[in-house]
Structures are given as structure tokens and as C-alpha cells.
Tab-separated table of C-alpha atoms in Angstrom:
chain	number	residue	atom	x	y	z
A	1	UNK	CA	0.046	0.035	0.088
A	2	UNK	CA	1.450	3.519	-1.135
A	3	UNK	CA	2.251	6.008	1.903
A	4	UNK	CA	0.127	9.527	1.599
A	5	UNK	CA	2.530	12.726	1.182
A	6	UNK	CA	1.422	13.334	4.778
A	7	UNK	CA	2.537	10.249	5.574
A	8	UNK	CA	6.104	10.362	3.688
A	9	UNK	CA	6.400	13.717	5.350
A	10	UNK	CA	6.450	12.829	8.534
A	11	UNK	CA	8.160	10.161	7.688
A	12	UNK	CA	11.367	12.134	6.186
A	13	UNK	CA	10.673	14.829	8.770
A	14	UNK	CA	11.543	12.572	11.894
A	15	UNK	CA	14.419	11.053	10.111
A	16	UNK	CA	15.471	14.730	9.887
A	17	UNK	CA	14.456	15.160	13.553
A	18	UNK	CA	16.059	11.896	14.094
A	19	UNK	CA	19.524	13.079	12.903
A	20	UNK	CA	19.719	16.489	14.344
A	21	UNK	CA	19.102	15.339	17.987
A	22	UNK	CA	21.708	12.503	16.863
A	23	UNK	CA	24.215	14.428	15.833
A	24	UNK	CA	24.247	16.164	19.565
A	25	UNK	CA	25.065	13.613	21.408
A	26	UNK	CA	27.307	11.669	18.827
A	27	UNK	CA	29.478	15.038	19.000
A	28	UNK	CA	29.544	14.673	22.767
A	29	UNK	CA	30.323	11.422	23.014
A	30	UNK	CA	33.577	12.056	20.614
A	31	UNK	CA	34.580	14.896	22.471
A	32	UNK	CA	37.003	13.713	24.592
A	33	UNK	CA	38.840	11.091	21.680
A	34	UNK	CA	38.996	14.330	19.454
A	35	UNK	CA	41.070	16.052	22.112
A	36	UNK	CA	43.691	13.866	22.651
A	37	UNK	CA	43.738	12.440	18.921
A	38	UNK	CA	44.045	16.396	17.229
A	39	UNK	CA	45.824	17.647	21.018
A	40	UNK	CA	43.449	20.218	21.756
A	41	UNK	CA	42.889	21.620	25.579
A	42	UNK	CA	40.108	22.499	27.497
A	43	UNK	CA	39.495	25.848	25.769
A	44	UNK	CA	38.995	23.674	22.303
A	45	UNK	CA	36.784	22.025	24.198
A	46	UNK	CA	34.570	24.363	24.945
A	47	UNK	CA	34.917	26.051	21.830
A	48	UNK	CA	33.795	23.380	19.825
A	49	UNK	CA	30.987	23.026	22.144
A	50	UNK	CA	29.932	26.059	21.581
A	51	UNK	CA	30.093	25.792	17.884
A	52	UNK	CA	28.071	22.888	17.142
A	53	UNK	CA	24.650	21.328	17.046
A	54	UNK	CA	23.969	21.966	20.770
A	55	UNK	CA	23.993	26.203	21.164
A	56	UNK	CA	25.474	28.727	19.061
A	57	UNK	CA	25.413	27.049	15.957
A	58	UNK	CA	22.501	25.719	15.435
A	59	UNK	CA	20.746	29.195	16.891
A	60	UNK	CA	22.271	30.980	14.696
A	61	UNK	CA	21.263	28.318	12.000
A	62	UNK	CA	17.711	28.695	13.274
A	63	UNK	CA	18.088	32.195	12.442
A	64	UNK	CA	19.485	31.737	9.275
A	65	UNK	CA	17.230	28.987	8.500
A	66	UNK	CA	13.576	30.612	9.403
A	67	UNK	CA	14.677	33.448	6.694
A	68	UNK	CA	15.171	31.365	4.281
A	69	UNK	CA	12.542	28.871	4.455
A	70	UNK	CA	10.145	32.010	4.388
A	71	UNK	CA	12.097	33.202	1.078
A	72	UNK	CA	12.739	29.985	-0.929
A	73	UNK	CA	10.449	27.748	0.346
A	74	UNK	CA	10.652	25.001	3.508
A	75	UNK	CA	10.863	21.814	1.538
A	76	UNK	CA	13.622	23.490	-0.884
A	77	UNK	CA	15.454	24.599	2.484
A	78	UNK	CA	14.314	21.533	4.745
A	79	UNK	CA	15.544	19.129	1.744
A	80	UNK	CA	19.039	21.194	0.153
A	81	UNK	CA	19.947	21.303	4.013
A	82	UNK	CA	20.251	17.621	4.451
A	83	UNK	CA	23.317	18.458	1.815
A	84	UNK	CA	25.103	20.579	4.068
A	85	UNK	CA	24.380	18.403	7.175
A	86	UNK	CA	25.426	15.489	5.080
A	87	UNK	CA	28.548	17.482	4.398
A	88	UNK	CA	29.210	18.366	7.860
A	89	UNK	CA	29.115	15.117	9.241
A	90	UNK	CA	30.863	13.496	6.593
A	91	UNK	CA	34.166	15.978	7.273
A	92	UNK	CA	33.798	15.032	11.142
A	93	UNK	CA	34.316	11.097	10.272
A	94	UNK	CA	37.112	12.049	7.998
A	95	UNK	CA	38.387	14.664	10.267
A	96	UNK	CA	42.135	14.145	10.118
A	97	UNK	CA	43.030	17.855	12.425
A	98	UNK	CA	41.734	20.535	13.894
A	99	UNK	CA	40.482	22.793	11.697
A	100	UNK	CA	38.920	19.925	9.686
A	101	UNK	CA	37.049	18.581	12.840
A	102	UNK	CA	36.499	22.436	13.036
A	103	UNK	CA	34.903	22.896	9.978
A	104	UNK	CA	32.289	19.550	10.164
A	105	UNK	CA	31.427	21.069	13.402
A	106	UNK	CA	30.361	24.235	12.476
A	107	UNK	CA	28.685	23.153	9.289
A	108	UNK	CA	26.461	20.382	11.128
A	109	UNK	CA	25.437	22.476	13.517
A	110	UNK	CA	24.488	25.464	11.463
A	111	UNK	CA	22.487	22.592	9.355
A	112	UNK	CA	20.909	21.598	12.298
A	113	UNK	CA	19.449	24.670	13.721
A	114	UNK	CA	18.433	25.647	9.899
A	115	UNK	CA	16.191	22.423	9.351
A	116	UNK	CA	14.152	22.999	12.208
A	117	UNK	CA	12.506	25.756	11.594
A	118	UNK	CA	11.652	24.554	8.295
A	119	UNK	CA	11.128	20.983	9.117
A	120	UNK	CA	8.426	21.758	11.645
A	121	UNK	CA	6.687	24.646	9.485
A	122	UNK	CA	6.884	21.549	6.582
A	123	UNK	CA	5.436	19.280	8.521
A	124	UNK	CA	2.621	21.463	9.879
A	125	UNK	CA	1.991	22.521	7.001
A	126	UNK	CA	1.676	19.499	4.777
A	127	UNK	CA	-0.442	17.818	7.617
A	128	UNK	CA	-4.227	18.036	7.897
A	129	UNK	CA	-6.504	19.457	10.571
A	130	UNK	CA	-7.075	16.172	12.313
A	131	UNK	CA	-3.482	14.769	12.524
A	132	UNK	CA	-1.203	18.100	12.314
A	133	UNK	CA	-0.270	17.079	16.297
A	134	UNK	CA	-0.662	13.469	16.144
A	135	UNK	CA	2.183	14.171	13.063
A	136	UNK	CA	4.184	17.026	15.649
A	137	UNK	CA	4.201	14.430	18.306
A	138	UNK	CA	5.910	11.738	15.551
A	139	UNK	CA	8.432	13.538	14.828
A	140	UNK	CA	8.575	14.248	18.256
A	141	UNK	CA	8.946	11.048	19.107
A	142	UNK	CA	11.494	10.401	16.624
A	143	UNK	CA	14.376	13.887	18.013
A	144	UNK	CA	13.621	12.226	21.468
A	145	UNK	CA	14.587	8.458	20.352
A	146	UNK	CA	17.699	10.255	18.380
A	147	UNK	CA	20.376	10.549	21.646
A	148	UNK	CA	18.953	6.966	22.731
A	149	UNK	CA	20.471	5.005	19.859
A	150	UNK	CA	23.328	6.693	19.131
A	151	UNK	CA	24.433	6.639	22.851
A	152	UNK	CA	23.531	2.899	22.357
A	153	UNK	CA	25.216	1.998	19.730
A	154	UNK	CA	28.285	4.437	20.565
A	155	UNK	CA	28.056	2.192	24.073
A	156	UNK	CA	28.124	-1.378	21.666
A	157	UNK	CA	31.040	0.618	19.549
A	158	UNK	CA	33.048	0.981	22.625
A	159	UNK	CA	33.415	-2.603	23.590
A	160	UNK	CA	34.096	-3.744	19.540
A	161	UNK	CA	36.152	-1.300	18.543
A	162	UNK	CA	37.250	1.068	21.454
A	163	UNK	CA	38.943	4.020	21.332
A	164	UNK	CA	40.978	3.787	24.325
A	165	UNK	CA	43.568	1.403	25.468
A	166	UNK	CA	43.487	-0.659	29.003
A	167	UNK	CA	46.238	2.459	29.409
A	168	UNK	CA	44.183	4.947	28.975
A	169	UNK	CA	45.588	6.364	25.147
A	170	UNK	CA	43.994	6.795	21.811
A	171	UNK	CA	45.138	3.465	19.961
A	172	UNK	CA	47.260	3.735	17.413
A	173	UNK	CA	46.397	4.179	13.186
A	174	UNK	CA	45.110	0.963	11.898
A	175	UNK	CA	44.107	-0.883	15.610
A	176	UNK	CA	41.205	-1.785	13.934
A	177	UNK	CA	40.825	-0.416	9.820
A	178	UNK	CA	42.591	2.123	7.668
A	179	UNK	CA	42.238	4.651	10.619
A	180	UNK	CA	42.849	5.505	13.741
A	181	UNK	CA	42.004	4.477	17.273
A	182	UNK	CA	38.814	7.416	16.447
A	183	UNK	CA	37.336	4.370	14.544
A	184	UNK	CA	34.585	3.574	16.745
A	185	UNK	CA	33.318	7.651	16.664
A	186	UNK	CA	34.331	7.777	12.610
A	187	UNK	CA	31.688	4.643	12.206
A	188	UNK	CA	28.943	7.131	14.640
A	189	UNK	CA	29.489	9.509	12.689
A	190	UNK	CA	28.983	7.599	8.769
A	191	UNK	CA	25.854	5.914	10.366
A	192	UNK	CA	24.114	10.095	10.661
A	193	UNK	CA	26.172	10.242	6.915
A	194	UNK	CA	24.370	7.106	5.449
A	195	UNK	CA	20.789	7.931	6.634
A	196	UNK	CA	21.284	11.468	6.011
A	197	UNK	CA	21.691	10.487	2.405
A	198	UNK	CA	18.230	7.992	3.054
A	199	UNK	CA	16.091	10.854	4.395
């Protein structure tokens, strides 16, 4: 049975909400490993936390995204914002130094913020008056599931591909694959990247 346009829209927006909240948790989970791998201090930990998906990056992205959605249309901005998101998490996944990581975090943070006004407006507009609140509830449920699912995947990866050795040191390059000890963190962002392309 074919899904209605309304249901397709609800699923797509729910996936976006999952991605947005998942990016917040994935960035937090990986922060300690990045600090060791790229040799930066607490100042940079604070900066990366501030410019990412959980703080100023998302706030600025929401202002920009709201303006662009009104100007070019919610669906247009919502759709192409996912490509921006995918670019950001791809950079994070492949990061080999602090500047590359910063670029990915800023891009993904702006994208998370920009996606909120366009996706929520879009789901409200394309829903019928009898299912609008229910569709928004489904999307909010997906937002709430994002952190839990990403955290559980990160926990699973910590047993399969530990980032740190028994002595607390970052595992060397090639321990689990072609990358470095950040292999598990890279896989985490690979999942977000693939889901973004699907959405």
C-alpha cells in the first residue's frame, strides 16, 4: 500500500529530527577522543561545544534557516539542508586535524539549527487539521529517540572497537581499520551520514 504524501513527509521530517538530536549526542560522545587525537585543550573543547549542534551553531542556523525557508520555501530548504548536514558529518567522520574537525562541527551545527524552522513548518503545513498534532508528536518522538539510539550504538562500539586502550591512551592507527583509534567515532558519524543521504 502506497504511503500518502502526508505520511512520507512525517517520516522524512522524523528522520531529520533523529539526525539532528543524534548529531548533538555523537559530538559529545566523541569530544574526549578528539581532544586526545588532535591534541587540543579545554579551551577548544569549550569552543567546539559552543559552535556545534547544541549551542550557538544551532542558534545561528535557526535564524538563517527561518529566513531562508520563508524566502525560498520550507521543503526546498529542508531538503537541501540535509545535504549541508551530510557534508558536515562527512567532514567530522574524515577529520584528521583540528581545523577539519572545526569545519565539520560548524557546518553540522548550522545545519541542525537551520533544519528546525523549515522541517517543523513543513510538517505543520503538509499535515491535515485532524493529524497535525499527531504528526508533530511523531517527529518529536524521533527527536527524543536520536540521543538514545546514538548513545547505545556508541556504547556498543566502545566494546567492539574501543577508542582507548587499558592504559587510557588513544589506540594507534590501524588498530581496527585504515583509520586511527577514532575508528568507532568515525563509524558513528558514518551512520549519521548514511541516514542523512537516505532522508
